[in-house]
């Protein structure tokens, strides 16, 4: 019985751990969406999901993203897959929304969740190669050899253009400047520099939208509930799966963090946070108040407020005024004694009381010498330490010290 319970418990613990880690489904068990035959359009680029399995066109601002195995897509450069109703990034398998987070203006350039990518860019006429974790194909060239060849080719093209610049007289037929697309049984067919203006759509994106409408012409989708958003929020876009006709994620209200601003305080004041926003629509922005700046003094890593008095050392007493330490040295009174000492943590010496009340009317026999303690009445002798015999007033032996 115990062994069966143990096995069940281990299985439950393993399941909880796997769910909490939100690990990706193995690539061989997934079906990736069909890639666009002519690449991504409308400001989108191709992105490999953080699981390293599927390529999809990036999601744009206010579009849904993330989800289990990132099936809802990865955001374009500069956008973060953020939580819809909280602050910060979405936690997979949460479905988030692509938005600008002010603290992450270069989001997507590097992402530790993504596969390691290598490649090269050109900077200052040189090929600069690097490796970084990224889901976006942010390198122009896959390797240094390709980059070097492209540099040489570009140089020859530039030289050729310069050499033949005066010979260029424009297109052979200025009338052949039309471009566009037509929707056929095989899909969208596009042409450029055509001599005939016979296109139904101005670009491939418009043509593909029309094709989707025709494909889903006989499908009736349920009405979407469109909420009314507070002034600090915007409405996200709905999400329709690549092979679907109806949205699977409806539009929602989410915070527009670009509308949040710290107040510009006048000289001598600074913005102090009074409350932190929750990220829920209607509570998107932190609340600040301009407050007068009170400069602080710092000594040995400790801060002191305006008017606070403190010691820099036992002899120097300071007061913080306007962020500056004003210090004065303690003046010690003149002592009227020969024997004195400085108490621990103090600056000025104090006299030692010459009287020894506890030894009054008492006799000591110190065969090896006697010396009075600095703190009064202790007994210590010259080396070697003496043995002093304490006698009562009647001079009877009492004890050895």
Coordinates of C-alpha atoms in Angstrom, one line a residue:
X1 CA 0.0 0.0 0.0
X2 CA 2.8 2.4 1.0
X3 CA 4.7 1.7 -2.3
X4 CA 1.6 2.4 -4.4
X5 CA 0.9 5.7 -2.6
X6 CA 4.6 6.7 -3.0
X7 CA 4.4 6.1 -6.8
X8 CA 1.2 8.1 -7.0
X9 CA 2.7 11.0 -5.0
X10 CA 5.8 11.0 -7.1
X11 CA 3.7 11.2 -10.3
X12 CA 1.6 14.1 -8.9
X13 CA 4.8 15.9 -7.9
X14 CA 6.3 15.4 -11.3
X15 CA 3.1 16.7 -13.0
X16 CA 3.0 19.8 -10.8
X17 CA 6.6 20.5 -11.5
X18 CA 6.1 20.1 -15.2
X19 CA 3.1 22.4 -15.2
X20 CA 4.8 25.0 -13.0
X21 CA 7.8 25.1 -15.4
X22 CA 5.5 25.5 -18.4
X23 CA 7.9 23.5 -20.5
X24 CA 7.4 23.5 -24.3
X25 CA 5.8 20.5 -26.0
X26 CA 8.5 18.6 -28.0
X27 CA 8.7 19.9 -31.5
X28 CA 8.0 16.5 -33.1
X29 CA 4.6 16.4 -31.3
X30 CA 3.6 19.9 -32.6
X31 CA 2.0 21.0 -35.9
X32 CA 3.3 24.3 -37.0
X33 CA 1.2 26.8 -39.0
X34 CA 1.8 27.0 -42.7
X35 CA 4.3 29.8 -43.6
X36 CA 3.2 32.6 -45.8
X37 CA 4.4 31.7 -49.3
X38 CA 5.7 35.2 -50.0
X39 CA 7.0 36.1 -46.6
X40 CA 5.6 38.4 -44.0
X41 CA 4.0 41.8 -44.9
X42 CA 2.6 44.8 -43.2
X43 CA 5.7 45.5 -41.0
X44 CA 5.9 41.9 -39.8
X45 CA 9.0 39.7 -39.9
X46 CA 9.5 36.0 -39.5
X47 CA 10.2 34.9 -35.9
X48 CA 11.1 31.5 -34.4
X49 CA 9.0 30.8 -31.3
X50 CA 11.0 30.6 -28.0
X51 CA 10.3 26.8 -28.0
X52 CA 12.5 26.7 -31.1
X53 CA 9.9 24.8 -33.1
X54 CA 7.8 27.0 -35.4
X55 CA 8.3 30.1 -37.5
X56 CA 5.5 32.6 -37.6
X57 CA 5.1 36.2 -38.7
X58 CA 5.6 38.5 -35.7
X59 CA 2.6 40.0 -33.9
X60 CA 2.1 43.8 -34.0
X61 CA 1.1 46.2 -31.3
X62 CA -2.2 45.4 -29.4
X63 CA -2.3 41.9 -31.0
X64 CA -2.5 38.8 -28.8
X65 CA 0.7 36.8 -28.2
X66 CA 2.1 33.9 -26.2
X67 CA -0.2 31.1 -25.0
X68 CA 0.7 27.5 -24.6
X69 CA 3.8 26.8 -26.7
X70 CA 3.7 30.4 -28.0
X71 CA 0.9 29.3 -30.5
X72 CA -0.4 32.9 -30.5
X73 CA 2.8 34.2 -31.8
X74 CA 5.9 36.3 -30.8
X75 CA 6.0 40.1 -30.8
X76 CA 7.8 42.3 -33.2
X77 CA 11.0 44.1 -32.3
X78 CA 10.5 46.8 -29.6
X79 CA 7.3 45.1 -28.3
X80 CA 6.9 42.9 -25.2
X81 CA 4.4 40.1 -24.8
X82 CA 2.9 41.7 -21.8
X83 CA 0.2 40.7 -19.3
X84 CA -3.2 42.0 -20.3
X85 CA -4.4 43.0 -16.8
X86 CA -1.1 43.1 -14.8
X87 CA 2.2 44.9 -14.9
X88 CA 5.2 43.4 -16.7
X89 CA 5.6 40.5 -19.1
X90 CA 3.1 37.7 -19.6
X91 CA 4.0 34.3 -18.0
X92 CA 3.6 31.5 -20.4
X93 CA 1.1 29.7 -20.9
X94 CA -0.7 33.0 -20.3
X95 CA -2.1 34.7 -23.4
X96 CA -0.6 38.3 -23.5
X97 CA -0.7 41.3 -25.7
X98 CA 2.1 42.9 -27.6
X99 CA 2.7 46.4 -26.2
X100 CA 5.5 48.9 -25.5
X101 CA 6.9 48.7 -22.0
X102 CA 8.8 51.9 -21.3
X103 CA 11.6 50.0 -19.4
X104 CA 12.2 47.7 -22.3
X105 CA 12.5 49.8 -25.5
X106 CA 14.7 47.2 -27.2
X107 CA 12.5 44.2 -26.4
X108 CA 13.1 41.2 -28.6
X109 CA 16.7 42.1 -29.6
X110 CA 17.9 39.6 -26.9
X111 CA 15.7 37.1 -25.1
X112 CA 17.2 34.4 -23.0
X113 CA 14.1 32.2 -23.7
X114 CA 14.9 32.1 -27.4
X115 CA 17.4 29.9 -29.3
X116 CA 21.0 31.1 -29.7
X117 CA 21.4 32.8 -33.1
X118 CA 24.7 33.8 -34.8
X119 CA 25.2 36.2 -37.7
X120 CA 26.7 39.4 -38.9
X121 CA 25.8 43.0 -39.6
X122 CA 27.7 45.8 -41.4
X123 CA 28.9 48.7 -39.2
X124 CA 31.2 51.4 -40.5
X125 CA 32.0 49.5 -43.6
X126 CA 33.1 46.4 -41.5
X127 CA 31.4 43.1 -40.9
X128 CA 30.6 42.7 -37.2
X129 CA 29.6 39.2 -36.1
X130 CA 27.9 38.2 -32.9
X131 CA 25.9 35.5 -31.1
X132 CA 22.8 36.2 -29.0
X133 CA 19.6 34.5 -27.8
X134 CA 16.9 35.9 -30.0
X135 CA 13.7 34.8 -31.7
X136 CA 13.9 37.5 -34.4
X137 CA 16.2 37.2 -37.4
X138 CA 17.9 40.4 -36.4
X139 CA 21.2 39.7 -38.3
X140 CA 21.4 40.8 -41.9
X141 CA 23.9 38.1 -42.9
X142 CA 24.1 34.5 -41.6
X143 CA 27.9 34.4 -41.4
X144 CA 31.1 36.4 -42.0
X145 CA 31.8 34.9 -45.4
X146 CA 28.3 35.9 -46.8
X147 CA 28.8 39.4 -45.3
X148 CA 32.2 39.8 -46.9
X149 CA 30.9 38.7 -50.3
X150 CA 27.9 41.0 -50.0
X151 CA 30.3 43.9 -49.2
X152 CA 32.4 43.2 -52.3
X153 CA 29.3 42.9 -54.5
X154 CA 27.8 46.1 -53.2
X155 CA 31.1 47.8 -53.9
X156 CA 31.1 46.6 -57.5
X157 CA 27.5 47.7 -58.0
X158 CA 28.3 51.2 -56.6
X159 CA 31.2 51.5 -59.0
X160 CA 29.1 50.3 -61.9
X161 CA 26.3 52.8 -61.1
X162 CA 28.9 55.7 -60.9
X163 CA 30.4 54.7 -64.2
X164 CA 27.2 54.5 -66.1
X165 CA 25.2 57.1 -64.2
X166 CA 25.2 59.5 -67.2
X167 CA 24.1 56.8 -69.6
X168 CA 20.9 56.1 -67.6
X169 CA 17.9 57.4 -69.4
X170 CA 15.0 55.8 -67.4
X171 CA 12.8 52.9 -68.2
X172 CA 12.4 51.8 -71.8
X173 CA 8.6 52.4 -71.6
X174 CA 7.5 54.9 -68.9
X175 CA 3.9 53.6 -69.2
X176 CA 4.9 50.2 -67.8
X177 CA 4.9 51.2 -64.1
X178 CA 1.8 49.5 -62.8
X179 CA 1.9 46.9 -60.0
X180 CA -0.7 45.0 -58.0
X181 CA -2.4 41.6 -57.5
X182 CA -5.3 39.5 -58.7
X183 CA -7.0 36.7 -56.9
X184 CA -7.1 33.5 -58.9
X185 CA -7.9 29.8 -58.1
X186 CA -4.3 29.3 -57.3
X187 CA -4.2 32.3 -54.9
X188 CA -2.9 35.8 -55.2
X189 CA -0.9 36.5 -58.3
X190 CA 1.1 39.8 -58.2
X191 CA 3.1 41.7 -60.8
X192 CA 5.2 44.8 -60.9
X193 CA 6.2 47.2 -63.8
X194 CA 3.3 46.0 -65.8
X195 CA 2.2 48.0 -68.9
X196 CA -1.5 47.4 -68.1
X197 CA -3.5 48.6 -65.2
X198 CA -5.6 45.5 -64.7
X199 CA -5.2 44.7 -61.0
X200 CA -8.0 44.2 -58.5
X201 CA -5.8 44.8 -55.4
X202 CA -3.0 47.2 -54.9
X203 CA -0.8 44.8 -52.9
X204 CA -0.5 41.2 -51.7
X205 CA -1.7 42.0 -48.2
X206 CA -5.0 43.4 -49.5
X207 CA -5.4 40.4 -51.9
X208 CA -4.8 37.9 -49.1
X209 CA -7.4 39.6 -46.9
X210 CA -9.9 39.3 -49.7
X211 CA -9.0 35.6 -50.1
X212 CA -9.6 35.0 -46.4
X213 CA -13.0 36.7 -46.6
X214 CA -14.0 34.4 -49.6
X215 CA -12.7 31.3 -47.8
X216 CA -14.9 32.1 -44.7
X217 CA -17.8 33.6 -46.7
X218 CA -20.2 30.8 -45.6
X219 CA -19.2 30.9 -41.9
X220 CA -21.2 32.9 -39.4
X221 CA -19.2 33.8 -36.3
X222 CA -20.7 34.6 -32.9
X223 CA -20.9 38.3 -32.1
X224 CA -18.0 39.6 -30.1
X225 CA -18.5 41.4 -26.8
X226 CA -16.5 44.6 -27.2
X227 CA -15.9 46.3 -23.8
X228 CA -15.7 50.0 -23.2
X229 CA -12.2 50.9 -21.9
X230 CA -11.2 53.5 -19.3
X231 CA -9.2 56.5 -20.5
X232 CA -5.8 55.0 -19.6
X233 CA -6.5 51.8 -21.6
X234 CA -6.9 50.7 -25.2
X235 CA -8.8 47.8 -26.9
X236 CA -6.7 44.9 -28.0
X237 CA -7.2 43.2 -31.3
X238 CA -9.0 39.9 -31.5
X239 CA -7.1 36.7 -32.6
X240 CA -8.1 34.3 -35.3
X241 CA -6.1 31.1 -35.7
X242 CA -4.2 30.8 -39.0
X243 CA -6.6 28.1 -40.4
X244 CA -9.7 29.5 -38.6
X245 CA -12.5 31.9 -39.6
X246 CA -13.7 33.1 -36.2
X247 CA -11.7 34.8 -33.5
X248 CA -10.7 32.6 -30.6
X249 CA -9.5 35.5 -28.4
X250 CA -11.9 38.4 -28.2
X251 CA -10.7 42.1 -27.8
X252 CA -10.0 43.2 -24.3
X253 CA -9.0 46.3 -22.4
X254 CA -5.4 46.7 -21.5
X255 CA -3.2 49.5 -20.1
X256 CA -1.5 51.8 -22.5
X257 CA 1.7 52.5 -20.5
X258 CA 2.9 55.1 -22.9
X259 CA 0.2 57.3 -21.6
X260 CA 1.8 57.2 -18.1
X261 CA 4.2 60.1 -17.3
X262 CA 6.1 61.2 -14.3
X263 CA 5.3 64.9 -13.4
X264 CA 8.0 67.5 -14.3
X265 CA 8.7 69.0 -10.9
X266 CA 10.1 72.5 -10.4
X267 CA 13.6 73.1 -9.2
X268 CA 14.1 72.0 -5.6
X269 CA 11.4 69.3 -5.8
X270 CA 11.3 65.7 -7.0
X271 CA 8.6 63.3 -7.9
X272 CA 7.7 60.9 -5.1
X273 CA 5.6 57.8 -5.7
X274 CA 2.4 57.8 -3.6
X275 CA 0.9 54.6 -5.0
X276 CA 1.9 51.9 -7.4
X277 CA -0.5 50.9 -10.2
X278 CA -1.9 47.3 -10.4
X279 CA -1.9 47.1 -14.2
X280 CA -5.7 46.7 -14.3
X281 CA -7.5 49.0 -16.8
X282 CA -8.4 52.1 -14.8
X283 CA -5.4 51.7 -12.5
X284 CA -2.6 51.8 -15.1
X285 CA -0.3 54.6 -14.0
X286 CA 1.7 55.1 -10.8
X287 CA 0.6 58.2 -8.9
X288 CA 3.4 60.8 -8.1
X289 CA 3.5 64.0 -6.2
X290 CA 6.1 66.8 -6.4
X291 CA 7.7 67.2 -3.0
X292 CA 10.4 69.5 -1.7
X293 CA 13.8 67.9 -1.7
X294 CA 15.5 67.7 1.6
X295 CA 19.2 67.0 1.0
X296 CA 20.7 64.4 3.3
X297 CA 24.2 64.1 4.7
X298 CA 26.0 60.8 4.5
X299 CA 28.7 59.5 6.9
X300 CA 30.1 55.9 7.0
X301 CA 27.2 54.8 4.7
X302 CA 24.5 56.2 7.0
X303 CA 22.1 59.0 6.0
X304 CA 21.2 61.9 8.2
X305 CA 18.2 64.2 7.7
X306 CA 18.0 68.0 7.8
X307 CA 18.9 69.2 11.4
X308 CA 20.0 65.8 12.6
X309 CA 23.0 65.8 15.0
X310 CA 25.6 63.0 14.9
X311 CA 29.2 62.3 15.7
X312 CA 31.9 61.8 13.1
X313 CA 34.2 60.5 15.8
X314 CA 34.3 60.9 19.6
X315 CA 35.7 64.5 19.4
X316 CA 33.7 65.9 16.4
X317 CA 30.0 66.7 16.7
X318 CA 28.1 67.5 13.4
X319 CA 24.7 68.8 12.3
X320 CA 23.2 68.2 8.8
X321 CA 22.1 71.5 7.2
X322 CA 21.2 71.6 3.5
X323 CA 23.0 68.4 2.7
X324 CA 26.3 69.7 4.3
X325 CA 27.8 68.5 7.5
X326 CA 28.7 71.4 9.8
X327 CA 31.1 70.1 12.5
X328 CA 32.8 71.4 15.6
X329 CA 35.4 69.8 17.8
X330 CA 34.7 69.3 21.4
X331 CA 36.5 71.5 23.8
X332 CA 37.7 69.7 26.9
X333 CA 37.9 71.4 30.3
X334 CA 41.3 71.7 32.0
X335 CA 41.8 69.0 34.6
X336 CA 43.0 69.7 38.1
X337 CA 44.5 66.3 38.8
X338 CA 47.5 64.1 38.0
X339 CA 45.7 60.9 37.3
X340 CA 43.1 60.8 34.6
X341 CA 41.8 58.5 31.8
X342 CA 39.5 58.8 28.7
X343 CA 36.3 56.8 29.0
X344 CA 35.5 54.5 26.0
X345 CA 33.6 56.4 23.3
X346 CA 34.3 59.8 24.9
X347 CA 36.6 62.6 23.8
X348 CA 37.6 64.3 27.0
X349 CA 39.6 62.8 29.9
X350 CA 38.2 62.6 33.4
X351 CA 40.1 62.6 36.7
X352 CA 40.7 59.4 38.7
X353 CA 39.4 59.6 42.2
X354 CA 42.4 59.5 44.5
X355 CA 40.5 58.0 47.4
X356 CA 39.8 54.3 47.6
X357 CA 36.7 53.8 49.8
X358 CA 36.7 50.0 49.7
X359 CA 40.3 49.8 51.0
X360 CA 39.9 52.4 53.8
X361 CA 40.9 51.1 57.2
X362 CA 42.4 48.0 55.5
X363 CA 46.0 46.9 55.4
X364 CA 47.7 45.0 52.5
X365 CA 50.9 43.1 52.7
X366 CA 52.5 43.0 49.2
X367 CA 56.0 41.4 49.4
X368 CA 56.6 41.9 45.6
X369 CA 55.3 45.4 45.3
X370 CA 52.0 47.3 45.0
X371 CA 50.5 49.5 42.3
X372 CA 47.0 50.9 42.4
X373 CA 44.7 50.3 39.5
X374 CA 43.9 53.2 37.1
X375 CA 40.2 52.7 37.8
X376 CA 40.8 52.9 41.5
X377 CA 41.5 50.3 44.1
X378 CA 42.5 47.4 41.9
X379 CA 45.8 45.7 42.9
X380 CA 48.5 45.0 40.4
X381 CA 52.2 44.6 40.9
X382 CA 55.3 44.8 38.9
X383 CA 56.4 41.7 37.1
X384 CA 56.2 39.0 38.4
X385 CA 52.6 39.6 39.5
X386 CA 52.7 40.0 43.3
X387 CA 50.6 38.1 45.8
X388 CA 49.1 40.7 48.1
X389 CA 47.9 39.6 51.5
X390 CA 44.8 41.5 52.6
X391 CA 44.7 42.2 56.3
X392 CA 41.7 43.4 58.3
X393 CA 42.0 46.6 60.4
X394 CA 43.1 44.3 63.3
X395 CA 45.9 43.0 61.0
X396 CA 44.6 39.5 61.0
X397 CA 45.2 37.5 57.8
X398 CA 42.1 37.4 55.6
X399 CA 42.9 36.2 52.0
X400 CA 45.5 36.3 49.3
X401 CA 44.8 38.2 46.1

